[in-house]
Coordinates of C-alpha atoms in Angstrom, one line a residue:
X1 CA -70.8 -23.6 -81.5
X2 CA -68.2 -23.0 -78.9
X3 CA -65.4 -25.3 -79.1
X4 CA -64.6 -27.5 -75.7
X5 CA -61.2 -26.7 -74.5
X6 CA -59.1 -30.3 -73.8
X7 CA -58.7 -31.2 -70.0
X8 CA -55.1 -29.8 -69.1
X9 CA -52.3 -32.7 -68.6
X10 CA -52.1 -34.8 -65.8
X11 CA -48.3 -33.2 -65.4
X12 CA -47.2 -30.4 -67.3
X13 CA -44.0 -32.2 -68.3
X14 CA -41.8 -28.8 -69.3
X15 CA -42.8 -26.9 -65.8
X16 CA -42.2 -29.9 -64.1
X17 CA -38.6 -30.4 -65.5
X18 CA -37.9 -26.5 -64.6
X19 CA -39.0 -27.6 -60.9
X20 CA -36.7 -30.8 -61.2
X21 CA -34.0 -28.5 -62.2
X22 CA -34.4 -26.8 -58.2
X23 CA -34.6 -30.6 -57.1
X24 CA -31.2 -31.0 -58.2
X25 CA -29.2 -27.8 -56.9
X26 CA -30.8 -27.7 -53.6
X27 CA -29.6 -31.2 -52.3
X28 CA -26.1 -30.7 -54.2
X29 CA -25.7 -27.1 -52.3
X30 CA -26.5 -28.1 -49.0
X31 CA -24.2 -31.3 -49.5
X32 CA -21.6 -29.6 -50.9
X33 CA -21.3 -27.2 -49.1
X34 CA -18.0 -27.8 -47.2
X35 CA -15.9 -28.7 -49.8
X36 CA -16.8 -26.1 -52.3
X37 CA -14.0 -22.8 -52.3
X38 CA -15.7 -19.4 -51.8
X39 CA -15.7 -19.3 -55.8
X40 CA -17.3 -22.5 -55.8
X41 CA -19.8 -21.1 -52.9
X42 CA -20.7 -18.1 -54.7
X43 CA -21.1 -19.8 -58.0
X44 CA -23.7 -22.2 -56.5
X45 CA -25.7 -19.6 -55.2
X46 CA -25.5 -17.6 -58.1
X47 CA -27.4 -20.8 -59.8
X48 CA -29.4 -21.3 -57.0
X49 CA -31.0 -17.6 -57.9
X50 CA -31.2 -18.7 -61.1
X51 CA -33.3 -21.3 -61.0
X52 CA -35.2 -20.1 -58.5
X53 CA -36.1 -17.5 -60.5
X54 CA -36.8 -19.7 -62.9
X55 CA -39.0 -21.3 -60.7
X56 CA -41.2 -18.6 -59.9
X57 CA -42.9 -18.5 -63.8
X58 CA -43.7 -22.1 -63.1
X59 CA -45.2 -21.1 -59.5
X60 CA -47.0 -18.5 -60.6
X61 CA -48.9 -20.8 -63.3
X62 CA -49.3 -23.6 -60.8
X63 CA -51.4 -20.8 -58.8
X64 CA -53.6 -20.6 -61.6
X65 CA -53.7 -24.2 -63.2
X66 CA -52.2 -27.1 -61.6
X67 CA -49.2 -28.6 -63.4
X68 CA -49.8 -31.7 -61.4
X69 CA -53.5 -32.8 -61.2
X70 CA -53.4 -35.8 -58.7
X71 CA -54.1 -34.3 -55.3
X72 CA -50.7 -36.2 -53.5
X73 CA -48.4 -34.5 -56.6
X74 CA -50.2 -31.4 -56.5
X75 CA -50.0 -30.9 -52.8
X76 CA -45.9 -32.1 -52.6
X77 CA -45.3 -29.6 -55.5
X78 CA -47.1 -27.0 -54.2
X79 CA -44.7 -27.3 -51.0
X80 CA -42.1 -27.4 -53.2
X81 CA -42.3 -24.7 -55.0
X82 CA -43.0 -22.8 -52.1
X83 CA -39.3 -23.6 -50.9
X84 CA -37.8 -23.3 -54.1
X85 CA -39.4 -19.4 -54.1
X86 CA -38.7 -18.9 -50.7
X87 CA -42.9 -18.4 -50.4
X88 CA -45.3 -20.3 -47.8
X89 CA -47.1 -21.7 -50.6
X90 CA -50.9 -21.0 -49.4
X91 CA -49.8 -17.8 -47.9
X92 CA -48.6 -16.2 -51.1
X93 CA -51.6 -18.3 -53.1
X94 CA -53.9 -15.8 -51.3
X95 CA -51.8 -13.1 -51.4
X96 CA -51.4 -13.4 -55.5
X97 CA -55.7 -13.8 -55.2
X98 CA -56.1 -10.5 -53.5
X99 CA -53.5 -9.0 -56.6
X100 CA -55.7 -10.5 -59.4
X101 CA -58.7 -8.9 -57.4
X102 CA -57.4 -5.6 -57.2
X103 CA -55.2 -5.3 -60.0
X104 CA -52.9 -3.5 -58.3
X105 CA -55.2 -0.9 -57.3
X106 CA -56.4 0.1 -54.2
X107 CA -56.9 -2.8 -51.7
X108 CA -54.1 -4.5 -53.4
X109 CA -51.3 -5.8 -50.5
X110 CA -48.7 -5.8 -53.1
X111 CA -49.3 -2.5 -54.8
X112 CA -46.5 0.2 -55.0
X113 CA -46.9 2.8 -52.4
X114 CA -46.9 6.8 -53.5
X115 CA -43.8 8.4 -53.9
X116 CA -41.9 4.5 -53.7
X117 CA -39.2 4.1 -56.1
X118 CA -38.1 0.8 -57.5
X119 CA -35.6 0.0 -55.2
X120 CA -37.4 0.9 -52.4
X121 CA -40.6 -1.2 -53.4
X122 CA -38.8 -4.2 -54.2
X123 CA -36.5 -4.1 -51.0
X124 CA -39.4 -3.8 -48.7
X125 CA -41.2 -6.3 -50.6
X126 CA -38.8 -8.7 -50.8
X127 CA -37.2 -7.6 -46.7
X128 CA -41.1 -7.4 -44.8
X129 CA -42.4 -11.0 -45.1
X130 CA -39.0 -12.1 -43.5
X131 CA -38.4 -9.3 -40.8
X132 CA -41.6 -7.8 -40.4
X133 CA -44.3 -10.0 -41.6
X134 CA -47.0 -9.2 -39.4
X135 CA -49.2 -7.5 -41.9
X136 CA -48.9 -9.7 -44.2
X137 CA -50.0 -13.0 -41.8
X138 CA -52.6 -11.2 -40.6
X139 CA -54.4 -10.5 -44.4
X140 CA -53.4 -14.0 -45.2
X141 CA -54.6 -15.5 -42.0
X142 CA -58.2 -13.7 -42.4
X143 CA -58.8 -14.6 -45.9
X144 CA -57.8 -18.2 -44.8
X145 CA -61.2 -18.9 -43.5
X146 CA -61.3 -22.7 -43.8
X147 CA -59.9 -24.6 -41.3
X148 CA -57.6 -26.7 -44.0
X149 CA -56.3 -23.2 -45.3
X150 CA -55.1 -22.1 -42.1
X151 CA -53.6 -25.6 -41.5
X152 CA -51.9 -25.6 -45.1
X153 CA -50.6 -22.3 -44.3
X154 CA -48.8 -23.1 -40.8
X155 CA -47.5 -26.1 -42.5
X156 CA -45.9 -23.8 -45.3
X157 CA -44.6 -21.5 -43.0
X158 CA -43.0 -24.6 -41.0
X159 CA -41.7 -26.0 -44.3
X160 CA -40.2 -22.6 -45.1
X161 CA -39.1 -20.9 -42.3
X162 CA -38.1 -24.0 -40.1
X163 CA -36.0 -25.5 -42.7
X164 CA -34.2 -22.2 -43.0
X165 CA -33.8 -21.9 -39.1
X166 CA -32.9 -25.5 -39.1
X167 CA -29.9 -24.7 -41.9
X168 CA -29.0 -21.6 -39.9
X169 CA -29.2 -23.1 -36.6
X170 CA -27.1 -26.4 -38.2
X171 CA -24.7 -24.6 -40.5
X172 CA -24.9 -20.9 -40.0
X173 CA -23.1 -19.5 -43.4
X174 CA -25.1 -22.5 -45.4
X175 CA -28.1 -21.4 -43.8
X176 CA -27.5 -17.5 -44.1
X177 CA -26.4 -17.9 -48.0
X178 CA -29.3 -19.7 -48.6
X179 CA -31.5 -16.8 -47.1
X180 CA -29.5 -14.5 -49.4
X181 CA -30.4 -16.6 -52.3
X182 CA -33.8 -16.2 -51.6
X183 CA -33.8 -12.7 -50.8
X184 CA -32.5 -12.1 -54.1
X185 CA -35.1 -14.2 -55.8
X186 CA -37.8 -12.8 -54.0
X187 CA -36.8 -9.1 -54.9
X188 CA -36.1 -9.9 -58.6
X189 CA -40.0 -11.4 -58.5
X190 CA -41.2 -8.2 -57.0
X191 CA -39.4 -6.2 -59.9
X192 CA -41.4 -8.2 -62.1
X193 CA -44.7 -7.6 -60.4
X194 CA -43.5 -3.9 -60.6
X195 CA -42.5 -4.3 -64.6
X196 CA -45.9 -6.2 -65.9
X197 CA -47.9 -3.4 -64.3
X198 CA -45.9 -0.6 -65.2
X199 CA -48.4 2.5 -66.1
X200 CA -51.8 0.0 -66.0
X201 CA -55.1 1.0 -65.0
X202 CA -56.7 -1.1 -62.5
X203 CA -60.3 0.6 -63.8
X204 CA -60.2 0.1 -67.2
X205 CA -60.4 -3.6 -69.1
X206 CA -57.8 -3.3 -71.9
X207 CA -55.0 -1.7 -69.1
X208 CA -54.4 -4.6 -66.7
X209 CA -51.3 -5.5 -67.5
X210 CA -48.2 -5.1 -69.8
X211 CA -47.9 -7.2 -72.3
X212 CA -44.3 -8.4 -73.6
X213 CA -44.1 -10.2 -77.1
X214 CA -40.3 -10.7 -76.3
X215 CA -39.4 -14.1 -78.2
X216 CA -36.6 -15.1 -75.6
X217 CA -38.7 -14.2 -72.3
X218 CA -42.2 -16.0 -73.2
X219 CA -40.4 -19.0 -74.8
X220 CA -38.3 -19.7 -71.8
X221 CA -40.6 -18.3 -69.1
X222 CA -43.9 -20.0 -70.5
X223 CA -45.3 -17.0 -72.1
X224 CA -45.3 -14.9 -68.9
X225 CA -44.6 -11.7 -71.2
X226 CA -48.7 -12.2 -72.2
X227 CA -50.0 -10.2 -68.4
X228 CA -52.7 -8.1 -69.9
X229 CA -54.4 -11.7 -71.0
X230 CA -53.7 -13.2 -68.2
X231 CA -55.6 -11.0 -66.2
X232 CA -58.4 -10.6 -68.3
X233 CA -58.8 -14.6 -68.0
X234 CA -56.3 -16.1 -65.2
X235 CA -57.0 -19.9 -65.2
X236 CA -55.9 -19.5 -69.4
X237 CA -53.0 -22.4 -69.9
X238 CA -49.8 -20.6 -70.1
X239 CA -49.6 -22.2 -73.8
X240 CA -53.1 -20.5 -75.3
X241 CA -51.9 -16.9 -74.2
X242 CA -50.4 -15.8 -77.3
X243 CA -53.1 -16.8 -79.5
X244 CA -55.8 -15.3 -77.0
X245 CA -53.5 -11.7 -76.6
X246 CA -53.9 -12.0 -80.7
X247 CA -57.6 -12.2 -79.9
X248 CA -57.7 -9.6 -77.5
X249 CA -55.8 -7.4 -79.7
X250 CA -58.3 -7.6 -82.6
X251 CA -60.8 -6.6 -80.3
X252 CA -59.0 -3.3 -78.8
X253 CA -58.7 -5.3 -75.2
X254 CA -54.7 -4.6 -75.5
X255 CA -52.8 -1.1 -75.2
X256 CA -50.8 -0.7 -78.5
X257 CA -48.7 1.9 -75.6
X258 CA -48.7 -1.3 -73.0
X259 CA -47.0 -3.1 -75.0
X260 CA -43.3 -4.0 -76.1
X261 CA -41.0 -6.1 -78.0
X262 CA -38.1 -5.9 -74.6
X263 CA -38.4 -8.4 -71.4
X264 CA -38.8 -7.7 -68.6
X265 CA -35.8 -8.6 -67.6
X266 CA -34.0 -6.7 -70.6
X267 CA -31.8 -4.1 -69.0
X268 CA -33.1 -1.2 -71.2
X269 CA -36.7 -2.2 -69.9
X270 CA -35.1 -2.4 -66.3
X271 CA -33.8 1.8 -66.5
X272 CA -36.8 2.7 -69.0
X273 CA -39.0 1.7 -65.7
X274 CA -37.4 2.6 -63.2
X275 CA -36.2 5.9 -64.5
X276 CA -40.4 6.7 -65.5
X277 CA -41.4 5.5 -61.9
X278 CA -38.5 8.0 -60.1
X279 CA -40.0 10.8 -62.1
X280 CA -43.8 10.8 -61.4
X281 CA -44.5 10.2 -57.5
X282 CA -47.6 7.6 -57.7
X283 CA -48.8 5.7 -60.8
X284 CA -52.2 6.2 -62.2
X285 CA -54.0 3.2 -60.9
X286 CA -57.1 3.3 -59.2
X287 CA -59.2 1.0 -57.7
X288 CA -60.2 -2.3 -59.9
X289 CA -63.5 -2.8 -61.0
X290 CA -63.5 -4.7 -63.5
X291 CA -62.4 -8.4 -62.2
X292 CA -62.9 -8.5 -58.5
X293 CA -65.0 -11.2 -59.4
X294 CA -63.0 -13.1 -61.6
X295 CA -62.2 -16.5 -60.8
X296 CA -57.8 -16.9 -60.3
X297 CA -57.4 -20.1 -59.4
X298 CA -58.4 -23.8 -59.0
X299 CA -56.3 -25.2 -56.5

Protein backbone atom coordinates (compact mmCIF):
# COMPACT_ATOMS: atom_id res chain seq x y z
CA UNK A 1 0.00 0.00 0.00
CA UNK A 2 1.09 3.38 -1.09
CA UNK A 3 1.96 5.63 1.65
CA UNK A 4 -0.20 9.11 1.90
CA UNK A 5 2.20 12.03 1.54
CA UNK A 6 1.49 14.76 4.62
CA UNK A 7 -0.41 17.99 3.51
CA UNK A 8 2.50 20.61 2.92
CA UNK A 9 2.80 23.45 5.77
CA UNK A 10 0.53 26.22 6.02
CA UNK A 11 4.00 28.45 5.60
CA UNK A 12 7.13 27.02 4.65
CA UNK A 13 8.89 28.78 7.50
CA UNK A 14 12.77 28.68 5.90
CA UNK A 15 11.51 30.05 2.26
CA UNK A 16 9.61 32.50 3.92
CA UNK A 17 12.51 33.85 6.05
CA UNK A 18 14.74 33.98 2.66
CA UNK A 19 11.73 36.19 1.31
CA UNK A 20 11.79 38.30 4.69
CA UNK A 21 15.43 38.74 4.12
CA UNK A 22 14.23 40.91 0.52
CA UNK A 23 11.65 42.58 2.94
CA UNK A 24 14.33 44.00 4.84
CA UNK A 25 16.95 45.42 2.09
CA UNK A 26 14.38 46.78 -0.18
CA UNK A 27 12.81 49.37 2.31
CA UNK A 28 16.44 50.14 3.87
CA UNK A 29 17.77 50.83 0.13
CA UNK A 30 15.22 52.91 -1.02
CA UNK A 31 15.36 54.88 2.39
CA UNK A 32 18.84 55.09 2.55
CA UNK A 33 19.48 55.95 -0.23
CA UNK A 34 20.69 59.61 0.16
CA UNK A 35 22.94 59.23 2.81
CA UNK A 36 24.76 56.16 1.76
CA UNK A 37 28.56 57.15 -0.10
CA UNK A 38 28.94 55.59 -3.58
CA UNK A 39 30.71 52.64 -1.54
CA UNK A 40 27.92 52.41 0.62
CA UNK A 41 25.52 52.59 -2.78
CA UNK A 42 27.31 49.98 -4.47
CA UNK A 43 27.49 47.71 -1.52
CA UNK A 44 23.73 47.78 -1.08
CA UNK A 45 23.09 46.80 -4.41
CA UNK A 46 25.61 44.28 -4.41
CA UNK A 47 23.28 42.67 -1.52
CA UNK A 48 20.33 43.56 -3.07
CA UNK A 49 21.56 40.94 -6.02
CA UNK A 50 22.21 38.74 -3.62
CA UNK A 51 19.29 38.14 -2.13
CA UNK A 52 17.44 38.45 -4.93
CA UNK A 53 19.03 35.78 -6.22
CA UNK A 54 18.43 34.16 -3.34
CA UNK A 55 14.99 34.79 -3.86
CA UNK A 56 14.58 33.24 -7.06
CA UNK A 57 15.08 29.36 -5.52
CA UNK A 58 12.26 30.22 -3.31
CA UNK A 59 10.14 31.70 -6.38
CA UNK A 60 10.73 29.02 -8.39
CA UNK A 61 9.29 26.45 -5.71
CA UNK A 62 6.42 28.74 -4.82
CA UNK A 63 5.54 28.20 -8.73
CA UNK A 64 5.25 24.67 -8.01
CA UNK A 65 3.93 24.34 -4.29
CA UNK A 66 2.79 27.18 -2.41
CA UNK A 67 4.99 28.19 0.59
CA UNK A 68 1.93 30.05 1.86
CA UNK A 69 -1.37 28.20 1.62
CA UNK A 70 -4.05 30.76 2.75
CA UNK A 71 -5.20 32.46 -0.46
CA UNK A 72 -4.51 36.42 1.06
CA UNK A 73 -0.64 35.12 1.97
CA UNK A 74 -0.34 33.33 -1.04
CA UNK A 75 -1.51 35.98 -3.38
CA UNK A 76 0.73 39.01 -1.35
CA UNK A 77 3.75 36.66 -1.72
CA UNK A 78 3.32 35.82 -4.90
CA UNK A 79 3.46 39.76 -5.70
CA UNK A 80 6.23 39.77 -3.75
CA UNK A 81 8.35 37.75 -5.08
CA UNK A 82 7.59 38.93 -8.28
CA UNK A 83 9.30 42.36 -7.26
CA UNK A 84 11.96 40.87 -5.35
CA UNK A 85 12.87 38.86 -8.93
CA UNK A 86 12.11 41.59 -10.97
CA UNK A 87 9.24 39.04 -12.71
CA UNK A 88 5.33 39.91 -13.24
CA UNK A 89 4.55 37.12 -11.14
CA UNK A 90 1.63 35.37 -13.42
CA UNK A 91 3.54 36.33 -16.43
CA UNK A 92 6.64 34.38 -15.62
CA UNK A 93 4.22 31.53 -13.80
CA UNK A 94 3.10 30.77 -17.36
CA UNK A 95 6.15 31.33 -18.86
CA UNK A 96 7.99 28.68 -16.39
CA UNK A 97 4.65 26.24 -17.41
CA UNK A 98 5.33 26.33 -21.09
CA UNK A 99 9.40 25.38 -19.92
CA UNK A 100 8.21 22.36 -17.88
CA UNK A 101 5.97 21.51 -21.05
CA UNK A 102 8.65 21.57 -23.50
CA UNK A 103 11.67 20.86 -21.60
CA UNK A 104 13.50 23.10 -23.29
CA UNK A 105 12.83 21.77 -26.53
CA UNK A 106 11.12 23.00 -29.27
CA UNK A 107 8.10 25.20 -28.39
CA UNK A 108 10.00 26.16 -25.42
CA UNK A 109 10.00 30.47 -25.08
CA UNK A 110 13.01 30.22 -23.02
CA UNK A 111 15.11 27.76 -24.94
CA UNK A 112 18.62 28.69 -26.20
CA UNK A 113 18.65 29.64 -29.83
CA UNK A 114 21.27 27.77 -32.42
CA UNK A 115 24.50 29.03 -32.65
CA UNK A 116 23.71 31.45 -29.09
CA UNK A 117 26.48 31.43 -26.73
CA UNK A 118 26.16 32.02 -23.07
CA UNK A 119 26.49 35.45 -22.97
CA UNK A 120 24.47 36.19 -25.60
CA UNK A 121 21.47 33.89 -24.25
CA UNK A 122 21.53 35.24 -20.93
CA UNK A 123 21.76 39.02 -22.09
CA UNK A 124 18.81 38.78 -24.35
CA UNK A 125 17.04 36.85 -21.81
CA UNK A 126 17.58 38.88 -19.08
CA UNK A 127 17.55 42.62 -21.67
CA UNK A 128 13.96 41.44 -23.93
CA UNK A 129 11.22 41.36 -21.29
CA UNK A 130 12.41 44.96 -20.31
CA UNK A 131 13.10 46.58 -23.81
CA UNK A 132 11.45 44.45 -26.07
CA UNK A 133 8.83 42.46 -24.45
CA UNK A 134 6.38 42.13 -27.05
CA UNK A 135 6.79 38.45 -27.70
CA UNK A 136 6.90 37.54 -24.59
CA UNK A 137 3.25 39.42 -23.58
CA UNK A 138 1.80 38.17 -26.37
CA UNK A 139 2.55 34.14 -25.40
CA UNK A 140 1.78 35.05 -21.88
CA UNK A 141 -1.28 36.98 -22.66
CA UNK A 142 -2.77 33.92 -24.96
CA UNK A 143 -2.17 31.28 -22.57
CA UNK A 144 -3.90 33.62 -19.94
CA UNK A 145 -7.27 32.60 -20.98
CA UNK A 146 -9.24 33.25 -17.79
CA UNK A 147 -10.34 36.47 -17.23
CA UNK A 148 -8.59 36.52 -13.47
CA UNK A 149 -5.24 35.46 -15.26
CA UNK A 150 -5.17 38.32 -17.50
CA UNK A 151 -6.24 40.53 -14.55
CA UNK A 152 -3.42 39.08 -12.18
CA UNK A 153 -1.04 39.66 -14.92
CA UNK A 154 -1.75 43.47 -15.60
CA UNK A 155 -1.64 43.88 -11.93
CA UNK A 156 2.00 42.27 -11.87
CA UNK A 157 3.09 44.15 -14.60
CA UNK A 158 1.67 47.46 -12.65
CA UNK A 159 3.35 46.21 -9.45
CA UNK A 160 6.63 45.75 -11.32
CA UNK A 161 7.11 48.04 -13.87
CA UNK A 162 5.17 51.00 -12.22
CA UNK A 163 7.03 50.87 -9.08
CA UNK A 164 10.27 50.90 -11.11
CA UNK A 165 8.96 53.94 -13.22
CA UNK A 166 7.70 55.48 -10.17
CA UNK A 167 11.51 55.11 -8.40
CA UNK A 168 12.92 56.32 -11.77
CA UNK A 169 10.55 59.06 -12.28
CA UNK A 170 11.04 60.01 -8.27
CA UNK A 171 14.66 59.41 -7.84
CA UNK A 172 16.33 58.69 -11.15
CA UNK A 173 19.83 56.96 -9.91
CA UNK A 174 17.72 55.06 -7.06
CA UNK A 175 15.44 54.02 -9.56
CA UNK A 176 18.04 53.22 -12.43
CA UNK A 177 20.38 51.17 -9.78
CA UNK A 178 17.60 49.34 -8.78
CA UNK A 179 16.89 48.32 -12.56
CA UNK A 180 20.53 47.33 -12.60
CA UNK A 181 20.04 45.16 -9.64
CA UNK A 182 17.49 43.33 -11.25
CA UNK A 183 19.02 43.07 -14.49
CA UNK A 184 21.73 41.39 -12.90
CA UNK A 185 19.53 39.00 -11.04
CA UNK A 186 17.55 38.25 -13.90
CA UNK A 187 20.65 37.31 -16.13
CA UNK A 188 22.29 35.19 -13.33
CA UNK A 189 18.64 33.18 -13.27
CA UNK A 190 18.84 32.69 -16.89
CA UNK A 191 22.51 31.27 -16.57
CA UNK A 192 20.91 28.90 -14.29
CA UNK A 193 18.12 27.91 -16.61
CA UNK A 194 21.11 27.49 -19.14
CA UNK A 195 23.35 25.36 -16.42
CA UNK A 196 20.42 22.75 -15.19
CA UNK A 197 19.75 21.95 -18.83
CA UNK A 198 23.13 21.79 -20.10
CA UNK A 199 23.37 18.76 -22.77
CA UNK A 200 19.58 17.29 -21.74
CA UNK A 201 17.27 15.76 -24.01
CA UNK A 202 13.89 17.01 -24.03
CA UNK A 203 12.78 13.33 -25.83
CA UNK A 204 14.10 11.08 -23.56
CA UNK A 205 12.77 10.52 -19.67
CA UNK A 206 16.03 10.04 -17.75
CA UNK A 207 17.68 13.43 -19.65
CA UNK A 208 15.56 16.35 -18.45
CA UNK A 209 17.62 17.89 -16.45
CA UNK A 210 21.08 18.13 -14.70
CA UNK A 211 21.24 17.01 -11.56
CA UNK A 212 23.84 18.70 -8.95
CA UNK A 213 24.49 16.73 -5.64
CA UNK A 214 26.59 19.81 -4.52
CA UNK A 215 26.29 19.94 -0.55
CA UNK A 216 26.66 23.79 -0.35
CA UNK A 217 24.17 24.68 -3.37
CA UNK A 218 21.02 22.21 -2.40
CA UNK A 219 21.41 23.00 1.34
CA UNK A 220 21.21 26.72 0.90
CA UNK A 221 19.18 26.89 -2.25
CA UNK A 222 16.50 24.12 -1.12
CA UNK A 223 17.79 21.41 -3.05
CA UNK A 224 17.52 23.13 -6.43
CA UNK A 225 20.76 21.15 -7.64
CA UNK A 226 17.96 17.90 -7.89
CA UNK A 227 16.44 19.27 -11.82
CA UNK A 228 16.27 15.99 -13.46
CA UNK A 229 13.59 14.99 -10.47
CA UNK A 230 12.08 17.88 -10.49
CA UNK A 231 10.99 17.57 -13.84
CA UNK A 232 10.12 14.24 -13.86
CA UNK A 233 7.54 15.21 -10.94
CA UNK A 234 7.33 19.14 -10.48
CA UNK A 235 4.79 19.68 -7.68
CA UNK A 236 7.60 17.23 -5.41
CA UNK A 237 8.37 19.45 -2.09
CA UNK A 238 11.76 20.87 -2.44
CA UNK A 239 12.69 18.73 0.79
CA UNK A 240 11.66 14.95 -0.76
CA UNK A 241 13.98 15.60 -3.90
CA UNK A 242 17.02 13.99 -2.77
CA UNK A 243 15.51 10.96 -1.59
CA UNK A 244 13.33 10.70 -4.75
CA UNK A 245 16.66 11.51 -7.28
CA UNK A 246 18.03 8.35 -5.02
CA UNK A 247 14.92 6.59 -6.31
CA UNK A 248 15.16 7.66 -9.68
CA UNK A 249 18.74 6.67 -9.75
CA UNK A 250 18.07 3.04 -8.78
CA UNK A 251 15.83 2.83 -11.48
CA UNK A 252 18.22 4.22 -14.37
CA UNK A 253 15.82 7.62 -14.60
CA UNK A 254 19.13 9.76 -13.88
CA UNK A 255 22.28 10.30 -16.31
CA UNK A 256 25.37 9.01 -14.40
CA UNK A 257 26.96 11.83 -17.38
CA UNK A 258 24.14 14.48 -16.17
CA UNK A 259 25.38 14.58 -13.21
CA UNK A 260 27.97 16.39 -10.90
CA UNK A 261 29.37 16.97 -7.55
CA UNK A 262 30.08 21.29 -8.72
CA UNK A 263 27.11 24.08 -8.43
CA UNK A 264 25.94 25.67 -10.62
CA UNK A 265 27.19 28.55 -9.60
CA UNK A 266 30.80 26.96 -9.01
CA UNK A 267 33.08 28.89 -11.29
CA UNK A 268 34.69 25.75 -12.87
CA UNK A 269 31.01 24.64 -13.75
CA UNK A 270 30.44 28.32 -15.01
CA UNK A 271 33.74 27.94 -17.92
CA UNK A 272 33.15 23.97 -18.13
CA UNK A 273 29.53 25.25 -19.75
CA UNK A 274 30.13 27.84 -21.32
CA UNK A 275 33.26 26.81 -22.99
CA UNK A 276 31.14 23.21 -24.20
CA UNK A 277 28.20 25.48 -25.49
CA UNK A 278 30.89 28.00 -27.55
CA UNK A 279 32.14 24.93 -29.19
CA UNK A 280 29.08 22.95 -30.58
CA UNK A 281 26.61 25.56 -32.42
CA UNK A 282 23.08 24.06 -31.07
CA UNK A 283 22.50 21.56 -28.22
CA UNK A 284 20.98 18.22 -28.85
CA UNK A 285 17.51 18.82 -27.63
CA UNK A 286 14.57 18.04 -29.45
CA UNK A 287 11.12 18.46 -29.00
CA UNK A 288 9.63 17.00 -25.48
CA UNK A 289 7.43 14.25 -25.38
CA UNK A 290 7.52 12.92 -22.53
CA UNK A 291 5.75 15.46 -19.97
CA UNK A 292 3.72 17.88 -22.01
CA UNK A 293 1.11 16.60 -19.87
CA UNK A 294 2.58 16.75 -16.67
CA UNK A 295 0.91 18.71 -14.10
CA UNK A 296 3.65 21.95 -12.86
CA UNK A 297 1.82 23.74 -10.65
CA UNK A 298 -1.06 24.29 -8.10
CA UNK A 299 -1.37 27.85 -7.75
Amino acid sequence: MTPVRPSPPSADLPQLAVHALWWCWFPAFVLSWDALPLAGKLGMCALGWAIGFWNYAVLHNHMHLAIVRPRLGNWVVSRTLGMACGFPFRGYYIHHLNHHRFDDGPGDWGRRRPNERVLRYCLRSALTPWLWPYETLGHVWRWARKKHQRLELAVDFLVVDGLLLALVVWKPALGLAWWAVLLVTQFCIHWLNLAAHFETDSEKKDSLGTTSYSAFYNRWFFNAGYHQAHHLKPQVPWYELPDLTEKLASTAQVRPELTTELSPINPLWVARVAKRYAAKPCDRQTESKITSGTPSAVI
